[in-house]
Coordinates of C-alpha atoms and ligand atoms in Angstrom, one line a residue:
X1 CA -10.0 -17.9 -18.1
X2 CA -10.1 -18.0 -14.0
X3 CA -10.4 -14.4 -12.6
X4 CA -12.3 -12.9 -10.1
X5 CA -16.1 -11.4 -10.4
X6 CA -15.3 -8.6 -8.5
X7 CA -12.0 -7.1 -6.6
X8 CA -11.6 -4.8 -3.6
X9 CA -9.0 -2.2 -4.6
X10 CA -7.4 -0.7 -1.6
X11 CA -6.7 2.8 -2.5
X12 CA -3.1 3.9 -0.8
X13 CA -2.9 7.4 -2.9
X14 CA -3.2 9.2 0.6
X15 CA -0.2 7.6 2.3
X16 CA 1.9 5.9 -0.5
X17 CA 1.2 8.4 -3.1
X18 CA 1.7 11.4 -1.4
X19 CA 4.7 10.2 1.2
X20 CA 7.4 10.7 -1.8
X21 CA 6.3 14.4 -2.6
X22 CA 9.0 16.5 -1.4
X23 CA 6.7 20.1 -0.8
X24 CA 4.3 19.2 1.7
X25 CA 1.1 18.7 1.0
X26 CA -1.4 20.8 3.3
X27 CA -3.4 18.9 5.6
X28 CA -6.5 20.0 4.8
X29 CA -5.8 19.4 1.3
X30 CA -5.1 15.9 2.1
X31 CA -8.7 15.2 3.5
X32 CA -10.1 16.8 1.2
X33 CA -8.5 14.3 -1.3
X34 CA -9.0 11.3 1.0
X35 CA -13.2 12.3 1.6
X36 CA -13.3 12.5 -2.3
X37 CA -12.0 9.2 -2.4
X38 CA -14.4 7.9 -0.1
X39 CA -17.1 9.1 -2.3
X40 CA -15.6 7.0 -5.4
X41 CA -16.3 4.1 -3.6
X42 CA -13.1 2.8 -1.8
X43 CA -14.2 1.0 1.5
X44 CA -10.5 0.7 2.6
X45 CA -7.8 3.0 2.3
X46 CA -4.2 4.3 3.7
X47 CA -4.8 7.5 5.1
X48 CA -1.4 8.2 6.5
X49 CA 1.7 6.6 8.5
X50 CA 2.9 7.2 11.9
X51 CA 6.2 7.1 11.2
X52 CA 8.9 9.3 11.7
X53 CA 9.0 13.3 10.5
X54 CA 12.5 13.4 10.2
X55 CA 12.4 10.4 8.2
X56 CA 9.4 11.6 6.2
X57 CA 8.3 14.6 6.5
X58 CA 5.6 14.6 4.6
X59 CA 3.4 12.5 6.7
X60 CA 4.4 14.9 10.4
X61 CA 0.3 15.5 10.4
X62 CA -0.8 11.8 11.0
X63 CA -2.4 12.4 13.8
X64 CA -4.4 15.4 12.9
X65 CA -5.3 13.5 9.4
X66 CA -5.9 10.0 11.8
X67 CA -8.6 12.2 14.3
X68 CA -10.2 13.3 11.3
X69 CA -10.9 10.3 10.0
X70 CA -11.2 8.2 12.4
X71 CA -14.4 7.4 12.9
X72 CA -14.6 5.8 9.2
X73 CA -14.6 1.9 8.8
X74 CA -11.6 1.1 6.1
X75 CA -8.9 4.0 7.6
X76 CA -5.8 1.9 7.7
X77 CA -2.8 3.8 9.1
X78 CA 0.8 2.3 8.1
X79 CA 2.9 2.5 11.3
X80 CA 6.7 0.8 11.7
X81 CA 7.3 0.2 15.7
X82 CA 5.6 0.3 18.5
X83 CA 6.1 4.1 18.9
X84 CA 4.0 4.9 16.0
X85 CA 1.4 1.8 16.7
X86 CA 0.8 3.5 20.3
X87 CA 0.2 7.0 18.5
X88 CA -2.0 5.8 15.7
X89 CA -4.3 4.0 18.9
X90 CA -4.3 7.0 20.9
X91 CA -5.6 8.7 17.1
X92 CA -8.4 6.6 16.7
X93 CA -7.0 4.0 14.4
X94 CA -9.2 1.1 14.1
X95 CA -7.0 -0.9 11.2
X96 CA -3.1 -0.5 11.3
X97 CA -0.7 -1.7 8.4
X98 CA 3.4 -2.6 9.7
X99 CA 5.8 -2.9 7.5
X100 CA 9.2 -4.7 6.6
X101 CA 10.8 -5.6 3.9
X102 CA 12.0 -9.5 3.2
X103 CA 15.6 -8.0 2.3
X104 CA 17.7 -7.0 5.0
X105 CA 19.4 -4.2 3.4
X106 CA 16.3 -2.4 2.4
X107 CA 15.3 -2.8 6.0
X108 CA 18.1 -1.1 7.2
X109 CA 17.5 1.4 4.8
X110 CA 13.8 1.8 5.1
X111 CA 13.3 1.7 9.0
X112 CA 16.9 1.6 10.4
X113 CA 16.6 -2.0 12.0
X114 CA 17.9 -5.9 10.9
X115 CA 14.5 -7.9 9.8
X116 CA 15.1 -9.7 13.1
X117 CA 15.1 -6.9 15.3
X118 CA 11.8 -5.5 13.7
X119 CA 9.8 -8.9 14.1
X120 CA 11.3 -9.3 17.7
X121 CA 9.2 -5.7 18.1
X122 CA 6.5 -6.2 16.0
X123 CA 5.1 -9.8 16.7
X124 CA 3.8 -9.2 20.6
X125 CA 1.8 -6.0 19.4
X126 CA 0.4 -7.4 17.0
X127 CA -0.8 -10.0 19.6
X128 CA -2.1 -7.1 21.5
X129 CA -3.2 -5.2 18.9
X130 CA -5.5 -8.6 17.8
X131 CA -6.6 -8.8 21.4
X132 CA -8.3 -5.2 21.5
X133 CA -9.3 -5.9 18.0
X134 CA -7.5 -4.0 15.8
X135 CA -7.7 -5.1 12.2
X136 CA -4.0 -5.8 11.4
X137 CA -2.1 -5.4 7.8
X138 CA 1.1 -6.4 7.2
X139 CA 2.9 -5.2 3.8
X140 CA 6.1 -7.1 2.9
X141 CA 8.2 -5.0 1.2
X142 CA 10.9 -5.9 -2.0
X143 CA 9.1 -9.3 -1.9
X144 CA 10.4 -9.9 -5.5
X145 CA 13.3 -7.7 -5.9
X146 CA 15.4 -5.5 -3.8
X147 CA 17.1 -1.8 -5.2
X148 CA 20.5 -3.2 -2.8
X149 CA 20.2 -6.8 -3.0
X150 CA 18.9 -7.7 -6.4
X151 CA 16.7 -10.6 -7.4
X152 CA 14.8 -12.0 -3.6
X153 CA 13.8 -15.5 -3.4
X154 CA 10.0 -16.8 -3.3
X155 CA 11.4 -18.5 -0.6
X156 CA 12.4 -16.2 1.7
X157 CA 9.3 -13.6 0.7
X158 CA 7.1 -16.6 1.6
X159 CA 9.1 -17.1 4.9
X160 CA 8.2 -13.9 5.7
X161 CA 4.6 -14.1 4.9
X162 CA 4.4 -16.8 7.3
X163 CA 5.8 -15.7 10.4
X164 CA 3.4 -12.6 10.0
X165 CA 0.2 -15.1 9.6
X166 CA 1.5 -16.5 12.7
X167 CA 1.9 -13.9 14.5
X168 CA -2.2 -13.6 13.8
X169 CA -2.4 -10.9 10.7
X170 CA -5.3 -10.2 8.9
X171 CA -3.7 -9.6 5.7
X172 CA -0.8 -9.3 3.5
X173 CA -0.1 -6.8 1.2
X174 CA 2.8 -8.4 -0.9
X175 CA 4.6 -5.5 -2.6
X176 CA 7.0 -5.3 -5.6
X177 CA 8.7 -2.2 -4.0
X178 CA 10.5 -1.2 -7.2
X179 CA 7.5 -2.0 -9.8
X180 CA 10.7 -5.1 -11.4
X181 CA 8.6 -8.0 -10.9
X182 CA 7.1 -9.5 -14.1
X183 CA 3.3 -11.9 -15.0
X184 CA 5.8 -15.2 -14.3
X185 CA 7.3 -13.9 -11.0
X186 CA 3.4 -12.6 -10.2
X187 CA 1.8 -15.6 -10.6
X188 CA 4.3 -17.9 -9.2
X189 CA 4.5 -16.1 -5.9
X190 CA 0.8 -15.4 -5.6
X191 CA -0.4 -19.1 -6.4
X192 CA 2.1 -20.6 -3.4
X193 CA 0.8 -17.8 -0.9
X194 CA -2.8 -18.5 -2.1
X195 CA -2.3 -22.3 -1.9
X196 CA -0.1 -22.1 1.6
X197 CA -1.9 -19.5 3.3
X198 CA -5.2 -20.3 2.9
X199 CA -6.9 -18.7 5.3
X200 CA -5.8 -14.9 5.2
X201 CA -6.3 -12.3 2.9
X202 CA -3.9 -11.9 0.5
X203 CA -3.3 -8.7 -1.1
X204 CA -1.2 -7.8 -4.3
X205 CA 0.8 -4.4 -4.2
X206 CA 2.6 -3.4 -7.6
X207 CA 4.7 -0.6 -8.0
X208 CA 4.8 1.0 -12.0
X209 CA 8.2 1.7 -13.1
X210 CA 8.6 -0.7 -15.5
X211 CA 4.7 -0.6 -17.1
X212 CA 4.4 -4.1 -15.7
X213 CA 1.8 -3.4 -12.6
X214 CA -1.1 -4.1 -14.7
X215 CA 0.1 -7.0 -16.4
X216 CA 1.2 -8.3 -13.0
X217 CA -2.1 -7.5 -11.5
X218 CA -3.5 -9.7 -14.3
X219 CA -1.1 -12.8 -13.7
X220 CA -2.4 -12.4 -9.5
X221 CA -6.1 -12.7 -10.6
X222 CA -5.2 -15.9 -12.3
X223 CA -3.4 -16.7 -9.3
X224 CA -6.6 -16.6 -7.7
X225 CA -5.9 -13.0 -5.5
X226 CA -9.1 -10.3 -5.2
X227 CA -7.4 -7.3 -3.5
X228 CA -4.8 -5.0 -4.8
X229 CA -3.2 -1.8 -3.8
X230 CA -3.5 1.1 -6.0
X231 CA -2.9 4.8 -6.1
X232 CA -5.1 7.6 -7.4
X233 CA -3.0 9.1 -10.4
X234 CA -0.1 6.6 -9.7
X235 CA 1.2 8.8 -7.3
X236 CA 3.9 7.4 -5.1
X237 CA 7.2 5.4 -4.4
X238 CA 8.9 4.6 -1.2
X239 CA 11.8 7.4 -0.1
X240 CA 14.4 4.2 0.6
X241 CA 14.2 2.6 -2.4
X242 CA 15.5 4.0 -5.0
X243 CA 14.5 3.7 -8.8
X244 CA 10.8 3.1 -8.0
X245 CA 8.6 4.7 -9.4
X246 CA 4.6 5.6 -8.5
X247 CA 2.2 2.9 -7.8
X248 CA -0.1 0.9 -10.8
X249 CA -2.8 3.7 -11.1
X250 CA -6.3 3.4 -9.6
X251 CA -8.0 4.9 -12.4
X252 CA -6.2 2.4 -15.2
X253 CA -6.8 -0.5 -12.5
X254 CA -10.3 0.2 -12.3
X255 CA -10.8 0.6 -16.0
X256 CA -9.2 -2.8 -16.6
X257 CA -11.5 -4.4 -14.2
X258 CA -14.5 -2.6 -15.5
X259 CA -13.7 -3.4 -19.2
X260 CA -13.4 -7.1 -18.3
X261 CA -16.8 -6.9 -16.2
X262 CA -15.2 -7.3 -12.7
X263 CA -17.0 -5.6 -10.1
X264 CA -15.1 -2.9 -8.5
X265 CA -17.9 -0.5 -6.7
X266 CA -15.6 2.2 -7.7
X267 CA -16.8 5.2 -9.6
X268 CA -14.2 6.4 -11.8
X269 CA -15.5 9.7 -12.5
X270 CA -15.6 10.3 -9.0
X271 CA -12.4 9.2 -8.7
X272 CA -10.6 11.2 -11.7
X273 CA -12.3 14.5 -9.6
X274 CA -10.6 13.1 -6.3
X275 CA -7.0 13.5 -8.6
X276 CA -8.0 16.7 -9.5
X277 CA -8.2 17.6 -6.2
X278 CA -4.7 16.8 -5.1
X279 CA -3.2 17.1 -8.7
X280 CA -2.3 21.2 -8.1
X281 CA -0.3 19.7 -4.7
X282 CA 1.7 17.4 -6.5
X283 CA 5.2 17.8 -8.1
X284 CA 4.8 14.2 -10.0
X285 CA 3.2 14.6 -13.4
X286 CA 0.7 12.2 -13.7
X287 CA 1.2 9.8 -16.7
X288 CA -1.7 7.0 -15.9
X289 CA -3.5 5.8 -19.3
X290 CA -6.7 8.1 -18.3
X291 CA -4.2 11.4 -18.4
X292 CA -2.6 10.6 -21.4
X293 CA -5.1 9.4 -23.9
X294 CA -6.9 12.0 -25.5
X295 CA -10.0 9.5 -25.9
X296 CA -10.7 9.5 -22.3
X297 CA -13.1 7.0 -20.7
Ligands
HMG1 P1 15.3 5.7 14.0 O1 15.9 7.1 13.7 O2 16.2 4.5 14.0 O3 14.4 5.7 15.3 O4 14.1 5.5 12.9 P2 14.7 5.8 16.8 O5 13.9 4.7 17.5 O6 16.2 5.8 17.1 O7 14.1 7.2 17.1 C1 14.6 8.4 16.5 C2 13.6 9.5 16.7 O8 12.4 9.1 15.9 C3 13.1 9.7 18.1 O9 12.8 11.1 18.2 C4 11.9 8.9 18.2 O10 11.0 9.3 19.2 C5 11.3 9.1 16.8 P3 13.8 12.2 18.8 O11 14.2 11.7 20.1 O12 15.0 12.1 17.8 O13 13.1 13.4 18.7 N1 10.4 8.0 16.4 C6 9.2 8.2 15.9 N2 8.5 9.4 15.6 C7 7.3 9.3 15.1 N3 6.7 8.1 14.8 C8 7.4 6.9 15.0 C9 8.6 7.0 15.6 N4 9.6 6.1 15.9 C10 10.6 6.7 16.4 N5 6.8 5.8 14.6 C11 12.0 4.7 12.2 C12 13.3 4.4 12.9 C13 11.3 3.3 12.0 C14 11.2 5.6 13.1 C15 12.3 5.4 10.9 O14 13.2 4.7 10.2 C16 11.1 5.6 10.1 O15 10.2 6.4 10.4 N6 11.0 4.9 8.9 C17 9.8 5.0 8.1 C18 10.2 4.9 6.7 C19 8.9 4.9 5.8 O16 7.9 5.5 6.1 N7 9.0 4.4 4.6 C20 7.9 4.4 3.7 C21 6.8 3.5 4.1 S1 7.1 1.8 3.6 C22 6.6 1.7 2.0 O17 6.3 2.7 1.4 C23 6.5 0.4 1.3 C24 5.1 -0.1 1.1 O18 4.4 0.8 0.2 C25 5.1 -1.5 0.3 C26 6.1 -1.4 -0.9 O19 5.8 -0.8 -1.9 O20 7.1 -2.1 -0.7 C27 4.3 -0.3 2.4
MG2 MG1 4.5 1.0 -1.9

């Protein structure tokens, strides 16, 4: 069997896992939970996402959890236009993730613009952002299934994917927004971007509703991918899609890995006291393999 030696798991918990929580979560509550992280091991991690507060409120203290942080190599903020890509500079951010979805509707939904009219923004930042070097992620959203438009094409996600390594990214995150994607969907989307796009990292981001995430992340390893998004307690879920549920978990990924002698650099007990941290801030009950076996690790 072909898989990866080790993996670099970037941690998302602080931005994707706590964006869906409708009380919000106090700021210094949230460093608190991203510094424990840090201490697990993660060297990169979404710490928060300039986007609108009327949109979601939960993240209004970016810039207060940005200047806090800022000095750490690995903070990736998630910003959607220019607007929140000049604010998470003026912060301090050193890495900066944009986002779209390849399904039109969900765009509309998700950050009120058509897929055209986001790239027409997006693609002459990032060329500026590469020129002041900024480390640039792009995450492409409902890149196997869409909650408004059903079943999306590998073709048109892979579209996508290349008009963002063109416009000079250093990374995708390819996302199964509503955790519907199974291993064949996985591994046939993953082993064209790996064999088409060569030369970037490509990163695999699974959403959990349907138990699948891990099995998915499996079927990407043999696809040849090393990097995958995961959130501490599989916390999260995007407001604008409806249905989805939290991500895969961090702690079950990096138990998985661990069992099958991949190299993470993650400490899990570290990690399971970063949850703990947040857990009393959180309305989702958290239902990852490590919380609801009685054996433990
Ligand atoms: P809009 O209402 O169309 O924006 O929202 P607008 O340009 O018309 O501006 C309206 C107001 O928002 C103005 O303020 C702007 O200044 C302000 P007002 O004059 O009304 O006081 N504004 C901003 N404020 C702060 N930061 C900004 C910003 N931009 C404008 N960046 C907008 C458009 C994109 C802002 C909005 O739709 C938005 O914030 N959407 C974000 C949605 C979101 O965060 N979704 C979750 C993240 S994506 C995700 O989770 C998926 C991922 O995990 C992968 C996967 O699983 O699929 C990454
Ligand atoms: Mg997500």
């Amino acid at each position: 069997m072909q898989y990866p030696s080790q993996v670099t798991i970037i941690e998302v918990g602080p931005r994707d896992g706590l964006q869906n929580e409708a009380q919000f979560v106090p700021t210094h509550s949230k460093l608190a939970f991203i510094q424990k992280l840090w201490e697990a091991g993660f060297t990169e991690m979404e710490i928060t996402s300039f986007v609108s507060p009327k949109w979601v409120p939960q993240m209004l203290d970016a810039k207060d959890v940005m200047e806090k942080t800022k000095d750490r190599k690995g903070a990736i903020v998630l910003a959607p236009n220019k607007k929140g890509i000049d604010a998470a500079l003026s912060a301090g951010a050193k890495a900066v993730a944009v986002f779209i979805g390849v399904s039109e509707t969900f765009n509309k939904k998700n950050i009120n613009k058509t897929t055209e009219d986001a790239m027409s923004e997006l693609i002459p930042v990032i060329d500026d952002l590469k020129s002041r070097g900024i480390y640039v992620r792009a995450c492409i959203s409902t890149a196997f299934h869409c909650p408004y438009e059903g079943k999306i094409s590998p073709t048109a996600a892979l579209a996508l994917c290349h008009q963002f390594a063109e416009a000079g990214v250093d990374e995708l995150s390819v996302a199964d927004t509503i955790g519907k994607a199974t291993p064949k969907e996985s591994f046939a989307l993953f082993s064209l971007l790996k064999k088409q796009l060569p030369a970037i990292l490509v990163t695999a981001h699974f959403h959990d509703t349907r138990k699948m995430a891990l099995a998915n992340i499996y079927a990407a390893m043999l696809a040849g991918v090393d990097r995958f998004d995961s959130s501490a307690g599989g916390l999260g879920g995007c407001p604008f899609a409806p249905g989805a549920s939290g991500n895969v978990a961090t702690e079950d990924v990096i138990y998985m890995l661990h069992e099958m002698g991949i190299h993470t650099g993650i400490d899990l007990h570290l990690l399971v006291e970063a949850i703990e941290a947040v857990k009393p801030y959180v309305s989702r009950e958290i239902t990852s393999g490590y919380y609801t076996s009685k054996a433990g690790f």
